[in-house]
Tab-separated table of C-alpha atoms in Angstrom:
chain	number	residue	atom	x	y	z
A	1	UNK	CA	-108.625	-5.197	4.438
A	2	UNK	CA	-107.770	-4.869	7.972
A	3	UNK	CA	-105.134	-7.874	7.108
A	4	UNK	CA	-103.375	-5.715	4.570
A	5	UNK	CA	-103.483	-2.371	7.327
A	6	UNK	CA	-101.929	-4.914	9.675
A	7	UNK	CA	-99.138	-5.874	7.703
A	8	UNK	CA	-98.224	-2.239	6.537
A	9	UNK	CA	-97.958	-1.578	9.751
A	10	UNK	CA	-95.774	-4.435	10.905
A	11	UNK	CA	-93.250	-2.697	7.826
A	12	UNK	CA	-93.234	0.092	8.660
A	13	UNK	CA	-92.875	-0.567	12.388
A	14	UNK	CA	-89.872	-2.548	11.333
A	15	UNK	CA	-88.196	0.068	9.192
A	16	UNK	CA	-88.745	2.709	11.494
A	17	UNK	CA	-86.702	0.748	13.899
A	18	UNK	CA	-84.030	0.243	11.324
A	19	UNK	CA	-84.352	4.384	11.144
A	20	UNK	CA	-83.571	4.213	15.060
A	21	UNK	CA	-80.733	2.030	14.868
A	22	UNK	CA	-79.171	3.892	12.048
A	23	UNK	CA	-78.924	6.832	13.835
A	24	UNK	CA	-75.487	6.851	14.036
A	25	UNK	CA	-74.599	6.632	10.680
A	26	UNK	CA	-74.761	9.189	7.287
A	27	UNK	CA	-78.005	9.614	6.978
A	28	UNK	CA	-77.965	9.072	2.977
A	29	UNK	CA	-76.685	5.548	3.811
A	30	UNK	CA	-79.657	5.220	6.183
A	31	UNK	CA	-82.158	6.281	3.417
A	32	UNK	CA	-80.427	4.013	0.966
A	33	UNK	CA	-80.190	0.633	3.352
A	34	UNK	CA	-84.123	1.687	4.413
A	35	UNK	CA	-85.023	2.010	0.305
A	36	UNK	CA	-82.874	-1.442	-0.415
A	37	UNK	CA	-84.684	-3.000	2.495
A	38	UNK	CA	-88.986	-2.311	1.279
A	39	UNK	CA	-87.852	-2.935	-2.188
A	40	UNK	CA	-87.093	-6.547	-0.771
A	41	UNK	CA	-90.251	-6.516	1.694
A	42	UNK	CA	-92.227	-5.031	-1.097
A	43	UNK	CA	-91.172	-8.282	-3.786
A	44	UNK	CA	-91.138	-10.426	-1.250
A	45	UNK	CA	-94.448	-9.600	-0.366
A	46	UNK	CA	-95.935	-9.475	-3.581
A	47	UNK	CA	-94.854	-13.062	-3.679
A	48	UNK	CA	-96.249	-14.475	-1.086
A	49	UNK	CA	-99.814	-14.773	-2.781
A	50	UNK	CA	-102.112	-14.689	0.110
A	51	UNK	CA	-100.939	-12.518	2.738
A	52	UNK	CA	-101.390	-13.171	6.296
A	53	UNK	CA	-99.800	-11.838	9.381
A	54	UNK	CA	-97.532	-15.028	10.041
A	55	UNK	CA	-96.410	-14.846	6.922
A	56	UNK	CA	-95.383	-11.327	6.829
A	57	UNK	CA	-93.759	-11.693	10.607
A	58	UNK	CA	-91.512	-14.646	9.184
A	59	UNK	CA	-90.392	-12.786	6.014
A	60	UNK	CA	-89.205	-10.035	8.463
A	61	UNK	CA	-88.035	-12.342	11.117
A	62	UNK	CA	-85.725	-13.354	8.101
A	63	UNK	CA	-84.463	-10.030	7.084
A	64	UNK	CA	-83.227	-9.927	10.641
A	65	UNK	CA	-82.915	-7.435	13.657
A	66	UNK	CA	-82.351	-4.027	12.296
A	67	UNK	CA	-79.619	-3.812	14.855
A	68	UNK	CA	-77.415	-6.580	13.415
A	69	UNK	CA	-78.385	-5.000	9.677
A	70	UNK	CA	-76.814	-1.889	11.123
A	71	UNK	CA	-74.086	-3.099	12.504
A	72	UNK	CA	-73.254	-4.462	8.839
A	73	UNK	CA	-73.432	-1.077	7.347
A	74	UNK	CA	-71.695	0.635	9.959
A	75	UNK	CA	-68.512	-1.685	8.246
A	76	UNK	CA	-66.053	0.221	6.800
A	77	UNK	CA	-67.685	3.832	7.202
A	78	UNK	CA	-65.619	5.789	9.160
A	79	UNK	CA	-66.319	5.517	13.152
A	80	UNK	CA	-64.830	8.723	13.909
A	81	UNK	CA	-64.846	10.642	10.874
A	82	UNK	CA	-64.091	13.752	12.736
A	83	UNK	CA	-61.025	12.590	14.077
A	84	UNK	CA	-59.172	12.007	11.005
A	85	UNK	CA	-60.259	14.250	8.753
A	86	UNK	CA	-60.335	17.667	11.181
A	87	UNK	CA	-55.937	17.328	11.313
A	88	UNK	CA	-55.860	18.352	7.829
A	89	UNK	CA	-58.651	20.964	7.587
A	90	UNK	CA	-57.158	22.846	10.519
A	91	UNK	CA	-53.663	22.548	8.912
A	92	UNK	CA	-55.221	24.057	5.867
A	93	UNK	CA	-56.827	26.877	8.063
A	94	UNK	CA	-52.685	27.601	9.524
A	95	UNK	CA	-51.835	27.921	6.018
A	96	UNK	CA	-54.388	30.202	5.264
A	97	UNK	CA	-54.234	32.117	8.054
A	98	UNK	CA	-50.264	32.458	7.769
A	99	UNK	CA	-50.582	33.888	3.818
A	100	UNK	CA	-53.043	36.060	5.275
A	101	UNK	CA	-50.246	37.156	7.824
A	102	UNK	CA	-48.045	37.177	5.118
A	103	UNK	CA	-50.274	39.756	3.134
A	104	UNK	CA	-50.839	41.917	5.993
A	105	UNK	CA	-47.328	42.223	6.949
A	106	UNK	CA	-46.361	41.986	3.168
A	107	UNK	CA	-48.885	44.858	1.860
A	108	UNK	CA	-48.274	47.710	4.303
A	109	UNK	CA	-44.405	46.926	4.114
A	110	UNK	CA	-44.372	47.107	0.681
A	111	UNK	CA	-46.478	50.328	0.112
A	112	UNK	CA	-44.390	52.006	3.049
A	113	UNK	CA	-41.375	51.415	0.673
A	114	UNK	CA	-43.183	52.724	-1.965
A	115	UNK	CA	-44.124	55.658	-0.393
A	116	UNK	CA	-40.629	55.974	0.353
A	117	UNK	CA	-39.326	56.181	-3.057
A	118	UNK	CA	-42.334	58.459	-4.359
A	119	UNK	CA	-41.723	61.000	-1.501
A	120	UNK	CA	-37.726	60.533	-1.755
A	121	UNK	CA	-38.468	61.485	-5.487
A	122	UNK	CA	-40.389	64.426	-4.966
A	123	UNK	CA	-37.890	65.560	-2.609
A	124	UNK	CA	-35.181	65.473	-5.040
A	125	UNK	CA	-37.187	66.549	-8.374
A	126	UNK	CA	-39.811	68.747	-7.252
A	127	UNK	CA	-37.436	71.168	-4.563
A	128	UNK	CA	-39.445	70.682	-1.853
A	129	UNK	CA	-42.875	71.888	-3.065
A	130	UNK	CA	-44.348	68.701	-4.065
A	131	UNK	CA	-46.493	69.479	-7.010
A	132	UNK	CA	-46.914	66.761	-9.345
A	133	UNK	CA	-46.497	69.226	-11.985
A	134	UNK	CA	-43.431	70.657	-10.744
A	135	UNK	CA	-42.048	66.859	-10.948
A	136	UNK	CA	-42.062	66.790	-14.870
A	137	UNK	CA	-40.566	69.625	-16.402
A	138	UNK	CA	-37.988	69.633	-13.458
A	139	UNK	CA	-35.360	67.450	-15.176
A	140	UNK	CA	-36.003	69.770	-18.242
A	141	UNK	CA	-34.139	73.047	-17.618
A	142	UNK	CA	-31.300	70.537	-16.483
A	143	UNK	CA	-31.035	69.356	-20.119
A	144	UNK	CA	-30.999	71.628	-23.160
A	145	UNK	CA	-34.325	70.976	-23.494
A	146	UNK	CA	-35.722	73.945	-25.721
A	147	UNK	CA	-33.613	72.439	-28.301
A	148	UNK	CA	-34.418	68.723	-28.236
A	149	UNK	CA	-38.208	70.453	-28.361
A	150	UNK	CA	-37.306	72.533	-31.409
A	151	UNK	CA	-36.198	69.520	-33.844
A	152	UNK	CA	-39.298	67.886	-32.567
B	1	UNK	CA	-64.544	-16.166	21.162
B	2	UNK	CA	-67.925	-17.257	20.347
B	3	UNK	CA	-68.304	-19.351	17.217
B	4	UNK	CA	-70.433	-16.629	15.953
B	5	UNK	CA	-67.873	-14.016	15.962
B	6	UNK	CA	-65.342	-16.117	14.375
B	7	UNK	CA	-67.741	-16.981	11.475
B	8	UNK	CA	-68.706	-13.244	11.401
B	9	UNK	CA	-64.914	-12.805	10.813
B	10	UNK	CA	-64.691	-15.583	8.247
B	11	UNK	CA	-67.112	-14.250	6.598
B	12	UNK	CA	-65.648	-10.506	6.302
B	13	UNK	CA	-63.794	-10.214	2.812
B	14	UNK	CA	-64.759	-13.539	1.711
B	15	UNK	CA	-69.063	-13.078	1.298
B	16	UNK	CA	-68.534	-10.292	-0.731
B	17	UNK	CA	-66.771	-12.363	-3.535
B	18	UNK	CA	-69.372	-15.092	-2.983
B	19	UNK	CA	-72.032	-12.100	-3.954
B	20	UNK	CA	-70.060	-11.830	-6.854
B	21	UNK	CA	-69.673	-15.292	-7.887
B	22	UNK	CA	-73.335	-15.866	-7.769
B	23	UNK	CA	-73.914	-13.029	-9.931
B	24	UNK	CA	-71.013	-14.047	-12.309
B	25	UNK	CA	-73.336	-16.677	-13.128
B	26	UNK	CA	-76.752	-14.446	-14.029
B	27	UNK	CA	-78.369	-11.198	-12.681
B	28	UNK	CA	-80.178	-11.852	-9.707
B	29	UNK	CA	-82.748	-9.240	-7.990
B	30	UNK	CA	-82.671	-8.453	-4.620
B	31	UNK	CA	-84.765	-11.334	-2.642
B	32	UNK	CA	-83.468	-14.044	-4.608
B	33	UNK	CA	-79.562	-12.874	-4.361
B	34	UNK	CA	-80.345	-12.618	-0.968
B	35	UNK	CA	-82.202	-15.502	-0.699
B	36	UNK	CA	-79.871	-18.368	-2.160
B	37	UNK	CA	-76.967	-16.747	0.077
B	38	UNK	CA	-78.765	-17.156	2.912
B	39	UNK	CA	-79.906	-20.750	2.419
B	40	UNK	CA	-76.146	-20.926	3.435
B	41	UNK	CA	-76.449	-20.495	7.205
B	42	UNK	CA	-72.292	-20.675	7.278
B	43	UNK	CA	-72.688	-17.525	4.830
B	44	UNK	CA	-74.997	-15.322	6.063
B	45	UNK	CA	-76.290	-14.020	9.562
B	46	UNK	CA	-79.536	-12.925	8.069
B	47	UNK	CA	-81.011	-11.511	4.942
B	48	UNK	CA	-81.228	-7.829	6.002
B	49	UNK	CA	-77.612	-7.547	6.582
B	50	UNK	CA	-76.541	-8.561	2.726
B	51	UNK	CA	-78.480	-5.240	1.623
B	52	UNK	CA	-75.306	-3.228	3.428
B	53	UNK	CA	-73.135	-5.469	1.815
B	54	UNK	CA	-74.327	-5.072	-2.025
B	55	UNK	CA	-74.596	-1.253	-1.389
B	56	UNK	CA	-70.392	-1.662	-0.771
B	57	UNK	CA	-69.907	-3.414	-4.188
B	58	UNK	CA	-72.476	-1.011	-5.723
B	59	UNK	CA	-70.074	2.113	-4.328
B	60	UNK	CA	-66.941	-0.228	-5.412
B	61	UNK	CA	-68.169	-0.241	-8.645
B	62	UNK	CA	-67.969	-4.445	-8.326
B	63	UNK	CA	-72.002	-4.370	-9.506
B	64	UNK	CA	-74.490	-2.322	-10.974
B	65	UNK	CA	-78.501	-2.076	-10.446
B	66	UNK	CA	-81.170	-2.115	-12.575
B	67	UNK	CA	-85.154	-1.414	-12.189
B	68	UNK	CA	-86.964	-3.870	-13.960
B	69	UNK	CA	-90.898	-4.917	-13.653
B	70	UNK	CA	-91.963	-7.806	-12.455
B	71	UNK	CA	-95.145	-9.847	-13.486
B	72	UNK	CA	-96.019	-10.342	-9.750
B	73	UNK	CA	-95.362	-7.046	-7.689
B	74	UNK	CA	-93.335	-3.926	-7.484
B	75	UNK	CA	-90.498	-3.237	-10.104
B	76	UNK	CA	-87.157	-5.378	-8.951
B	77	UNK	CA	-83.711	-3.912	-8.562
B	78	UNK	CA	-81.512	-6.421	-10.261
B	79	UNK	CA	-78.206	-6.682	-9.489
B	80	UNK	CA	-75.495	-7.473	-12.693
B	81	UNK	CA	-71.424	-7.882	-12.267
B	82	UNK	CA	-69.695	-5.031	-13.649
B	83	UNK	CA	-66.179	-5.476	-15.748
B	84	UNK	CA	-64.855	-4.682	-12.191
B	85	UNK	CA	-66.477	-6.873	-10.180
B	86	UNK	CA	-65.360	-9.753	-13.117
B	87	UNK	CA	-61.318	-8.842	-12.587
B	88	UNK	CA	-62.236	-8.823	-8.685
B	89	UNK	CA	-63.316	-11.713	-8.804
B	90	UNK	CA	-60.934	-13.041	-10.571
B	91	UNK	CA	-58.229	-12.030	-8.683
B	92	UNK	CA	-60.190	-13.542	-5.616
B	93	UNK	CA	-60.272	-17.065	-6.955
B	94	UNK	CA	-56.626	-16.975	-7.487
B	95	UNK	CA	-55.709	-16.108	-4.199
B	96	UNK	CA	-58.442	-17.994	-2.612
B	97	UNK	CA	-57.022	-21.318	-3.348
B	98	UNK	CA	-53.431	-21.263	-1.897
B	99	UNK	CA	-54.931	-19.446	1.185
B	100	UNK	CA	-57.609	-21.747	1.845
B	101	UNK	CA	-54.513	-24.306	1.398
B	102	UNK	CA	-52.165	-23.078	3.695
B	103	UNK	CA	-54.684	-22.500	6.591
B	104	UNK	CA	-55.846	-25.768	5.859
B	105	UNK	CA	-52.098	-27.152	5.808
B	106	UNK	CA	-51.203	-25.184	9.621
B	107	UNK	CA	-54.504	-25.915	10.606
B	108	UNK	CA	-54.569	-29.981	9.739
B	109	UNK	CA	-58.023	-29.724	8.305
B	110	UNK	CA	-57.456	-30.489	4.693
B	111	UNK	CA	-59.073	-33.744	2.721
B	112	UNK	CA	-56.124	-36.202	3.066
């Protein structure tokens, strides 16, 4: 019994130090490497019939310094992930931030010219007064418009 | 250079297809993939650091897992070559050989 408490410990000493050494990396890969790693201590343990402490110190002693195991899975991720990737991400925040300029500069331009026009319009059609009623029926009287009303 | 970095670079790109050779021949679960690899001292450091390794294929899509039970313990995770991993593989084997030839050739290691 105190065998078995022995050994768990020992495991979970041993992972925990894989936890340590892993610090660096994603911690998914961390979780997965530390799942992969008491599946195998689990099976392996199961198969060792009687249990003892030797036993259990070889079959980690074989798995290896957490360290080196580390080191393995640190191949290929990306050392400096920031470093690469944060170019592009602050190009893309330029862009963005230029359309927004764009807008900004765009929008009030664009209304201003509209306002022109709609003002210049009234000016023209509506004598001065700048009723929107006035606007419509201004054209009219130019026209023979009782006429063209008449048929209608 | 110590002999054990230039086995540790041997050994980077080539163990990977030697994973999936073994498993070309039969699924394997973890302990005993890892196991017969690392009867090959020239192979492996130790048996901790193939687990990184076959989480790479897994991601590569080179093998697949599989929970299964076992009569004696915990379910296993057994590892099985994918379609992927078979065409990998294959393409390994055929490069392998005039590589392995030339650096013998410049090196003046080949079998006479």
């Amino acid at each position: 019994m105190t065998e078995q408490s022995t050994g768990d410990v020992l495991v979970a000493d041993y992972l925990a130090r894989v936890r340590r050494a892993g610090a660096g990396l994603p911690p998914d890969r961390v979780d997965e490497l530390v799942e992969d790693l008491s599946a195998h201590i689990a099976a392996a343990r199961a198969e060792l019939g009687v249990e003892t402490e030797t036993a259990l110190r070889t079959l980690l002693d074989r798995l290896g310094d957490p360290t080196a195991i580390i080191a393995e899975a640190a191949v290929g991720e990306p050392v400096a992930p920031p470093a690469p990737v944060a170019p592009p991400r602050k190009r893309g925040l330029m862009v963005t931030l230029l359309v927004l300029l764009g807008v900004v500069i765009i929008v009030p331009v664009l209304a201003c010219a509209i306002g022109l026009v709609a003002f210049n319009y009234y000016q023209v059609g509506g004598s001065g007064s700048g009723v929107v009623v006035d606007s419509g029926p201004a054209p009219a009287p130019t026209r023979s418009a009782p006429s063209v009303e008449s048929t209608g | 250079v110590a002999a054990e970095t230039i086995s540790a670079w041997l050994r980077r790109g080539t163990l990977e297809y030697c994973v999936l050779a073994l498993l070309g021949s039969g699924p394997r679960y973890g302990v005993e993939l890892v196991r017969e690899l690392a009867a090959s001292p020239a192979l492996t450091a130790t048996e901790g650091t193939l687990y990184p390794l076959l989480s790479r294929l897994r991601r590569s899509g080179f093998v697949d897992t599989t929970w299964q039970e076992s009569p004696v313990g915990p379910p296993r995770r057994y590892y099985t070559l994918t379609a992927a991993g078979q065409r990998a593989l294959a393409e390994f084997r055929q490069e392998w050989v005039p590589f392995r030839d030339a650096v013998d050739h410049v090196m003046g290691t080949g079998s006479p």
